[in-house]
Amino acid sequence: MNITFRWYGKDNDTVTLEQVKQIPGTKGIVWALHQKPVGEVWEKEEIKKEIDYIQSFGFHTDVVESVNVHESIKLGNEDRYRYIENYKETIRNLAEFGVKVICYNFMPIFDWTRTEMFHPLEDGSTALFFEKAKVHGLDPQELIRTVSEASDLTLPGWEPEKMERITELFEAYKEVDEEQLWTNLEVFLKEILPVAEACGIKMAIHPDDPPWSIFGLPRIITGEESYERLIAISDSPSNAFTMCTGSMGANPNNDMVQVARKYASRAPFSHIRNVRIYDNGDFVETSHYTQDGSIDIKGVVEELHRQNYDGYVRPDHGRHLWGEVCRPGYGLYDRALGIMYLLGLWDGYETKKKDSA
Ligand code: DNO
């Protein structure tokens, strides 16, 4: 388990690398060029500047999250090949600087979606919350307002230029059902995987969050069946997964311990966090502690340990604690606590293994 921490860049995050350095056991920074418009090539000089800064703190820069996929590719528009070529160029450029894993997603229009960014929990902290019924009746514009009012910082996957085209995009997606989206993903993968494989990069697709259709838009990376279908598209070692316990696990039908058992070997990157799921399908993000939520985090880590998992792991979203002002879900404190919980579990399983040897 190679512990990493997601960071949005010097001018784009409330957390500093000096602070991250003080979290025990943290080896790498999960990074991206967040200011780059989606679809443009990440140039070598820009990549170098960012990784030089991160590495000056002694962190590795092996994992990028995310190189986002242009909507034209997801829609299957005629101009998609231009964006696919740019994507390939970005893969090659990142490989040149030692990047090993690129996390991406294939969610139409919206990336991760919540209805409330600072939902109060009983312990006095706040956390991200998803209210199922609210999304049913909600105008997407309303949701965009909620998200942008919650933070001055641009949220990943919610790029302003995309949000300006929202009506036009919704119109275009009327022609794209789940099957069509799978076809468009397949076209993309068949183009980029040979390039990724040739330069030793794993393309780790992130599950949809939440893992079901919202606003009538298709969503396809939702559970084990999706993984099987991805494997059927290509058995390239570069066709990989980001295992995300909180995203896929928000659907109680997805047993994340089983998912770890079956698919961790195909997941070079894991996001580990907990959610509490209510009977009506709403969910709130909790601490990483197993007993606080509905996901068996302890069981997932036990499974990873059993497999000698050497992939990259990051604590995922955290609650907002002790008055911290930060990006929704991306404060320092709860994610640091999350890391300590994951390392504690790991050490416990390690000791158990030695004792029984
Ligand atoms: C949310 C994240 C997602 C993730 C992308 C991957 O906080 O887990 O935004 O980075 O979906 O492309």
Short mmCIF file of C-alpha atoms and ligand atoms in Angstrom, two decimals:
data_model
loop_
_atom_site.label_atom_id
_atom_site.label_comp_id
_atom_site.label_asym_id
_atom_site.label_seq_id
_atom_site.Cartn_x
_atom_site.Cartn_y
_atom_site.Cartn_z
CA MET A 1 0.00 0.00 0.00
CA ASN A 2 1.68 3.15 -1.22
CA ILE A 3 -0.01 6.01 0.63
CA THR A 4 -0.66 9.19 -1.34
CA PHE A 5 -2.53 12.44 -0.81
CA ARG A 6 -4.47 14.42 -3.39
CA TRP A 7 -3.36 18.01 -3.78
CA TYR A 8 -4.65 20.67 -6.17
CA GLY A 9 -1.56 22.82 -6.64
CA LYS A 10 0.15 25.76 -4.97
CA ASP A 11 -2.40 28.42 -5.92
CA ASN A 12 -5.41 26.16 -5.94
CA ASP A 13 -5.53 24.45 -2.54
CA THR A 14 -5.89 25.45 1.10
CA VAL A 15 -3.56 22.62 2.09
CA THR A 16 0.22 23.06 1.70
CA LEU A 17 2.83 20.42 0.98
CA GLU A 18 4.64 21.46 4.16
CA GLN A 19 1.53 20.25 6.00
CA VAL A 20 1.16 17.04 4.02
CA LYS A 21 4.80 16.26 4.78
CA GLN A 22 3.84 15.91 8.47
CA ILE A 23 1.32 13.13 7.84
CA PRO A 24 3.09 9.88 8.70
CA GLY A 25 3.66 7.31 5.97
CA THR A 26 2.66 9.53 3.05
CA LYS A 27 4.88 8.88 0.05
CA GLY A 28 3.33 10.57 -2.91
CA ILE A 29 1.16 13.42 -4.13
CA VAL A 30 -1.71 12.73 -6.48
CA TRP A 31 -1.66 15.74 -8.75
CA ALA A 32 -2.96 17.28 -11.97
CA LEU A 33 -2.67 20.46 -13.97
CA HIS A 34 -6.03 21.62 -12.73
CA GLN A 35 -5.94 24.91 -14.62
CA LYS A 36 -5.62 23.26 -18.03
CA PRO A 37 -8.78 23.41 -20.14
CA VAL A 38 -10.08 19.90 -20.83
CA GLY A 39 -8.92 18.57 -24.18
CA GLU A 40 -5.65 20.49 -24.39
CA VAL A 41 -2.24 18.82 -24.45
CA TRP A 42 -0.31 18.97 -21.15
CA GLU A 43 2.99 20.39 -22.28
CA LYS A 44 6.29 19.07 -20.99
CA GLU A 45 7.41 22.35 -19.42
CA GLU A 46 4.17 22.64 -17.46
CA ILE A 47 4.44 19.06 -16.25
CA LYS A 48 8.05 19.53 -15.25
CA LYS A 49 7.35 22.67 -13.27
CA GLU A 50 4.62 20.98 -11.23
CA ILE A 51 6.47 17.78 -10.50
CA ASP A 52 9.71 19.56 -9.66
CA TYR A 53 7.85 21.51 -7.01
CA ILE A 54 6.15 18.43 -5.57
CA GLN A 55 9.30 16.34 -5.65
CA SER A 56 11.26 19.08 -3.86
CA PHE A 57 9.28 17.99 -0.77
CA GLY A 58 10.45 14.40 -1.22
CA PHE A 59 7.13 13.12 -2.59
CA HIS A 60 6.76 10.94 -5.67
CA THR A 61 4.51 12.09 -8.51
CA ASP A 62 3.58 8.69 -9.94
CA VAL A 63 -0.18 9.25 -10.02
CA VAL A 64 -2.16 11.85 -11.94
CA GLU A 65 -5.83 12.45 -11.13
CA SER A 66 -7.32 13.27 -13.50
CA VAL A 67 -6.67 13.81 -17.15
CA ASN A 68 -10.28 14.60 -17.93
CA VAL A 69 -11.91 13.36 -21.10
CA HIS A 70 -13.42 15.95 -23.44
CA GLU A 71 -17.22 15.81 -23.82
CA SER A 72 -16.80 15.37 -27.59
CA ILE A 73 -15.18 11.99 -26.91
CA LYS A 74 -17.98 10.94 -24.57
CA LEU A 75 -20.59 12.17 -27.03
CA GLY A 76 -18.85 10.52 -29.96
CA ASN A 77 -18.78 13.76 -31.96
CA GLU A 78 -16.90 13.99 -35.24
CA ASP A 79 -14.21 16.20 -33.75
CA ARG A 80 -13.42 13.61 -31.07
CA TYR A 81 -10.29 12.35 -32.85
CA ARG A 82 -8.61 15.70 -32.41
CA TYR A 83 -9.13 15.41 -28.65
CA ILE A 84 -8.08 11.77 -28.64
CA GLU A 85 -4.81 12.71 -30.35
CA ASN A 86 -4.25 15.40 -27.71
CA TYR A 87 -4.96 12.85 -25.00
CA LYS A 88 -2.34 10.50 -26.45
CA GLU A 89 0.18 13.31 -26.52
CA THR A 90 -0.53 14.04 -22.85
CA ILE A 91 -0.03 10.36 -21.98
CA ARG A 92 3.33 10.34 -23.75
CA ASN A 93 4.42 13.56 -22.09
CA LEU A 94 3.45 12.32 -18.63
CA ALA A 95 5.29 9.04 -19.20
CA GLU A 96 8.42 10.96 -19.99
CA PHE A 97 8.35 12.33 -16.45
CA GLY A 98 7.85 8.94 -14.81
CA VAL A 99 4.09 8.99 -14.29
CA LYS A 100 2.76 5.45 -13.81
CA VAL A 101 -0.99 5.82 -13.37
CA ILE A 102 -3.54 8.16 -14.91
CA CYS A 103 -6.94 8.26 -13.26
CA TYR A 104 -9.85 9.37 -15.45
CA ASN A 105 -13.61 8.97 -15.61
CA PHE A 106 -16.26 8.70 -18.30
CA MET A 107 -19.18 10.48 -16.62
CA PRO A 108 -21.27 12.67 -18.92
CA ILE A 109 -21.16 16.39 -18.03
CA PHE A 110 -20.90 16.09 -14.25
CA ASP A 111 -18.11 14.51 -12.27
CA TRP A 112 -18.88 13.55 -8.66
CA THR A 113 -22.19 15.02 -7.58
CA ARG A 114 -23.59 16.00 -4.20
CA THR A 115 -26.62 18.06 -3.20
CA GLU A 116 -25.00 19.62 -0.14
CA MET A 117 -21.35 20.40 0.50
CA PHE A 118 -21.44 21.19 4.20
CA HIS A 119 -24.08 18.93 5.70
CA PRO A 120 -23.97 18.95 9.54
CA LEU A 121 -23.12 15.68 11.27
CA GLU A 122 -24.01 14.83 14.88
CA ASP A 123 -20.41 15.33 16.01
CA GLY A 124 -20.45 19.00 14.95
CA SER A 125 -18.43 18.56 11.77
CA THR A 126 -19.82 18.90 8.24
CA ALA A 127 -19.57 16.59 5.24
CA LEU A 128 -20.68 16.04 1.67
CA PHE A 129 -24.24 14.80 1.34
CA PHE A 130 -26.34 13.33 -1.46
CA GLU A 131 -30.12 13.55 -1.25
CA LYS A 132 -31.60 11.25 -3.87
CA ALA A 133 -35.07 12.80 -4.07
CA LYS A 134 -33.62 16.29 -4.43
CA VAL A 135 -31.74 15.35 -7.57
CA HIS A 136 -34.92 13.96 -9.14
CA GLY A 137 -36.66 17.30 -9.02
CA LEU A 138 -33.63 19.52 -9.38
CA ASP A 139 -32.77 21.74 -12.29
CA PRO A 140 -29.09 21.02 -13.07
CA GLN A 141 -28.48 24.80 -13.09
CA GLU A 142 -29.56 24.85 -9.46
CA LEU A 143 -27.02 22.18 -8.63
CA ILE A 144 -24.27 24.09 -10.39
CA ARG A 145 -25.13 27.14 -8.27
CA THR A 146 -24.96 25.06 -5.06
CA VAL A 147 -21.56 23.73 -6.01
CA SER A 148 -20.06 27.02 -7.10
CA GLU A 149 -21.37 28.92 -4.07
CA ALA A 150 -19.79 26.35 -1.77
CA SER A 151 -16.26 27.17 -2.77
CA ASP A 152 -14.30 29.81 -4.68
CA LEU A 153 -12.03 27.07 -5.86
CA THR A 154 -12.89 25.28 -9.05
CA LEU A 155 -14.06 21.77 -8.29
CA PRO A 156 -12.53 18.98 -10.36
CA GLY A 157 -14.64 18.03 -13.32
CA TRP A 158 -16.83 21.13 -12.90
CA GLU A 159 -14.85 23.34 -15.22
CA PRO A 160 -16.49 26.75 -15.76
CA GLU A 161 -16.26 26.52 -19.56
CA LYS A 162 -18.26 23.29 -19.44
CA MET A 163 -20.86 24.71 -17.08
CA GLU A 164 -21.46 27.58 -19.52
CA ARG A 165 -22.44 25.07 -22.21
CA ILE A 166 -24.71 23.07 -19.98
CA THR A 167 -27.97 23.45 -21.94
CA GLU A 168 -26.29 22.59 -25.22
CA LEU A 169 -24.62 19.55 -23.63
CA PHE A 170 -27.89 18.24 -22.19
CA GLU A 171 -29.42 18.55 -25.64
CA ALA A 172 -26.55 16.60 -27.19
CA TYR A 173 -26.75 13.80 -24.62
CA LYS A 174 -30.36 13.13 -25.61
CA GLU A 175 -28.84 11.05 -28.44
CA VAL A 176 -26.52 9.09 -26.15
CA ASP A 177 -27.92 6.19 -24.16
CA GLU A 178 -25.90 3.74 -22.09
CA GLU A 179 -25.06 1.52 -25.05
CA GLN A 180 -23.88 4.45 -27.10
CA LEU A 181 -21.76 5.68 -24.20
CA TRP A 182 -20.15 2.22 -23.97
CA THR A 183 -19.42 2.35 -27.69
CA ASN A 184 -17.84 5.78 -27.32
CA LEU A 185 -15.74 4.55 -24.39
CA GLU A 186 -14.62 1.58 -26.44
CA VAL A 187 -13.53 3.81 -29.33
CA PHE A 188 -11.55 5.94 -26.88
CA LEU A 189 -9.92 2.94 -25.17
CA LYS A 190 -8.96 1.21 -28.40
CA GLU A 191 -7.18 4.40 -29.44
CA ILE A 192 -5.38 5.28 -26.23
CA LEU A 193 -4.54 1.91 -24.64
CA PRO A 194 -1.81 0.93 -27.14
CA VAL A 195 -0.13 4.28 -26.50
CA ALA A 196 -0.43 3.90 -22.72
CA GLU A 197 0.85 0.33 -22.87
CA ALA A 198 3.83 1.29 -25.01
CA CYS A 199 4.91 3.87 -22.46
CA GLY A 200 4.11 1.86 -19.34
CA ILE A 201 1.16 3.88 -18.08
CA LYS A 202 -1.94 2.37 -16.51
CA MET A 203 -5.22 4.09 -17.35
CA ALA A 204 -7.30 3.69 -14.20
CA ILE A 205 -10.95 4.47 -14.81
CA HIS A 206 -12.83 5.88 -11.82
CA PRO A 207 -16.37 4.65 -11.09
CA ASP A 208 -19.29 7.00 -11.52
CA ASP A 209 -20.20 8.91 -8.41
CA PRO A 210 -22.91 8.23 -7.43
CA PRO A 211 -23.02 4.98 -9.41
CA TRP A 212 -26.39 5.53 -11.07
CA SER A 213 -27.92 7.80 -13.68
CA ILE A 214 -28.59 11.38 -12.62
CA PHE A 215 -30.64 14.00 -14.52
CA GLY A 216 -31.41 11.35 -17.11
CA LEU A 217 -27.77 11.18 -18.20
CA PRO A 218 -26.31 7.73 -18.78
CA ARG A 219 -23.75 6.42 -16.30
CA ILE A 220 -21.98 3.14 -16.98
CA ILE A 221 -19.16 2.47 -14.50
CA THR A 222 -21.39 1.43 -11.66
CA GLY A 223 -20.46 -2.05 -10.36
CA GLU A 224 -18.96 -5.45 -11.06
CA GLU A 225 -20.77 -5.87 -14.36
CA SER A 226 -19.12 -2.71 -15.64
CA TYR A 227 -15.72 -4.08 -14.67
CA GLU A 228 -16.41 -7.30 -16.55
CA ARG A 229 -17.44 -5.35 -19.61
CA LEU A 230 -14.31 -3.19 -19.43
CA ILE A 231 -12.14 -6.29 -19.24
CA ALA A 232 -13.95 -7.70 -22.26
CA ILE A 233 -13.16 -4.55 -24.25
CA SER A 234 -9.42 -4.97 -23.76
CA ASP A 235 -7.15 -7.20 -21.74
CA SER A 236 -4.29 -4.73 -22.00
CA PRO A 237 -2.51 -4.30 -18.65
CA SER A 238 -3.04 -0.60 -19.20
CA ASN A 239 -6.81 -1.05 -19.08
CA ALA A 240 -7.06 -0.60 -15.32
CA PHE A 241 -9.38 0.58 -12.55
CA THR A 242 -9.38 3.08 -9.75
CA MET A 243 -11.12 1.23 -6.96
CA CYS A 244 -13.20 3.77 -5.05
CA THR A 245 -14.99 2.38 -2.00
CA GLY A 246 -17.08 5.50 -1.44
CA SER A 247 -18.25 5.94 -5.03
CA MET A 248 -19.09 2.38 -6.02
CA GLY A 249 -20.02 1.54 -2.44
CA ALA A 250 -22.75 4.21 -2.35
CA ASN A 251 -24.90 1.54 -3.97
CA PRO A 252 -25.42 -1.03 -1.19
CA ASN A 253 -25.64 -3.80 -3.81
CA ASN A 254 -21.93 -3.35 -4.42
CA ASP A 255 -20.04 -5.32 -1.79
CA MET A 256 -16.71 -3.52 -1.70
CA VAL A 257 -14.84 -6.33 0.07
CA GLN A 258 -15.84 -8.62 -2.77
CA VAL A 259 -14.91 -5.97 -5.32
CA ALA A 260 -11.47 -5.69 -3.68
CA ARG A 261 -11.14 -9.47 -3.68
CA LYS A 262 -11.95 -9.77 -7.37
CA TYR A 263 -10.53 -6.62 -8.86
CA ALA A 264 -7.75 -5.15 -6.69
CA SER A 265 -5.16 -6.80 -8.92
CA ARG A 266 -6.50 -4.69 -11.78
CA ALA A 267 -6.62 -1.52 -9.68
CA PRO A 268 -3.22 0.16 -9.41
CA PHE A 269 -4.93 3.00 -7.54
CA SER A 270 -7.50 2.95 -4.74
CA HIS A 271 -9.58 5.64 -3.09
CA ILE A 272 -10.65 4.60 0.35
CA ARG A 273 -13.41 6.34 2.26
CA ASN A 274 -16.64 5.57 4.02
CA VAL A 275 -20.26 6.66 3.49
CA ARG A 276 -23.34 6.12 5.58
CA ILE A 277 -26.21 5.01 3.37
CA TYR A 278 -29.79 5.63 4.48
CA ASP A 279 -32.80 3.44 3.67
CA ASN A 280 -34.11 5.97 1.15
CA GLY A 281 -30.83 5.91 -0.80
CA ASP A 282 -29.44 9.20 0.51
CA PHE A 283 -25.86 9.05 1.71
CA VAL A 284 -23.48 11.16 3.74
CA GLU A 285 -19.71 10.95 3.84
CA THR A 286 -18.37 9.95 7.25
CA SER A 287 -14.94 9.47 8.79
CA HIS A 288 -12.95 6.55 7.43
CA TYR A 289 -13.62 4.57 10.60
CA THR A 290 -15.55 1.39 9.68
CA GLN A 291 -18.11 1.71 12.47
CA ASP A 292 -19.08 5.24 11.35
CA GLY A 293 -20.42 4.25 7.96
CA SER A 294 -21.95 1.50 5.82
CA ILE A 295 -18.78 0.33 4.06
CA ASP A 296 -16.55 -2.34 5.52
CA ILE A 297 -13.30 -0.36 5.26
CA LYS A 298 -11.61 -2.77 7.66
CA GLY A 299 -12.59 -5.70 5.40
CA VAL A 300 -11.35 -3.89 2.28
CA VAL A 301 -7.95 -3.17 3.84
CA GLU A 302 -7.74 -6.75 5.12
CA GLU A 303 -8.36 -7.96 1.59
CA LEU A 304 -5.73 -5.61 0.14
CA HIS A 305 -3.27 -6.80 2.78
CA ARG A 306 -4.01 -10.44 2.00
CA GLN A 307 -3.13 -9.74 -1.63
CA ASN A 308 0.06 -7.86 -0.67
CA TYR A 309 -1.43 -4.90 -2.49
CA ASP A 310 1.33 -2.55 -3.58
CA GLY A 311 -0.88 -0.10 -5.45
CA TYR A 312 -1.29 3.59 -4.67
CA VAL A 313 -3.91 4.37 -2.05
CA ARG A 314 -5.30 7.69 -1.01
CA PRO A 315 -7.74 8.61 1.69
CA ASP A 316 -10.65 10.07 -0.18
CA HIS A 317 -12.95 12.86 0.90
CA GLY A 318 -13.01 13.79 4.53
CA ARG A 319 -15.36 15.70 6.78
CA HIS A 320 -14.62 19.37 7.53
CA LEU A 321 -13.29 19.44 11.08
CA TRP A 322 -12.30 21.90 13.76
CA GLY A 323 -13.46 24.93 11.78
CA GLU A 324 -11.24 24.21 8.81
CA VAL A 325 -12.01 26.24 5.70
CA CYS A 326 -11.17 24.14 2.67
CA ARG A 327 -12.31 22.67 -0.61
CA PRO A 328 -15.44 20.60 -0.01
CA GLY A 329 -14.22 17.14 0.99
CA TYR A 330 -10.56 18.02 0.63
CA GLY A 331 -9.44 19.41 3.97
CA LEU A 332 -6.28 18.39 5.73
CA TYR A 333 -7.45 17.01 9.05
CA ASP A 334 -9.92 14.27 8.27
CA ARG A 335 -7.89 12.93 5.40
CA ALA A 336 -4.84 12.81 7.70
CA LEU A 337 -6.92 10.90 10.24
CA GLY A 338 -8.02 8.61 7.42
CA ILE A 339 -4.41 7.83 6.54
CA MET A 340 -3.64 6.95 10.14
CA TYR A 341 -6.62 4.61 10.24
CA LEU A 342 -5.56 2.86 7.03
CA LEU A 343 -1.97 2.49 8.22
CA GLY A 344 -3.15 1.26 11.61
CA LEU A 345 -5.29 -1.41 10.02
CA TRP A 346 -2.47 -2.43 7.73
CA ASP A 347 0.01 -2.74 10.59
CA GLY A 348 -2.52 -4.76 12.56
CA TYR A 349 -2.92 -7.25 9.70
CA GLU A 350 0.84 -7.34 9.25
CA THR A 351 1.36 -8.25 12.90
CA LYS A 352 -1.35 -10.88 12.72
CA LYS A 353 0.35 -12.42 9.69
CA LYS A 354 3.73 -12.54 11.44
CA ASP A 355 2.19 -14.02 14.58
CA SER A 356 0.53 -16.79 12.67
CA ALA A 357 3.63 -17.58 10.59
C1 DNO B 1 -13.95 13.29 -6.29
C2 DNO B 1 -13.04 12.48 -7.09
C3 DNO B 1 -13.42 12.52 -8.54
C4 DNO B 1 -12.37 11.82 -9.37
C5 DNO B 1 -12.67 11.75 -10.80
C6 DNO B 1 -11.70 10.84 -11.50
O1 DNO B 1 -13.58 13.86 -5.33
O2 DNO B 1 -12.91 11.20 -6.61
O3 DNO B 1 -13.51 13.85 -8.95
O4 DNO B 1 -11.17 12.51 -9.26
O5 DNO B 1 -13.95 11.33 -11.04
O6 DNO B 1 -11.59 11.20 -12.82
#
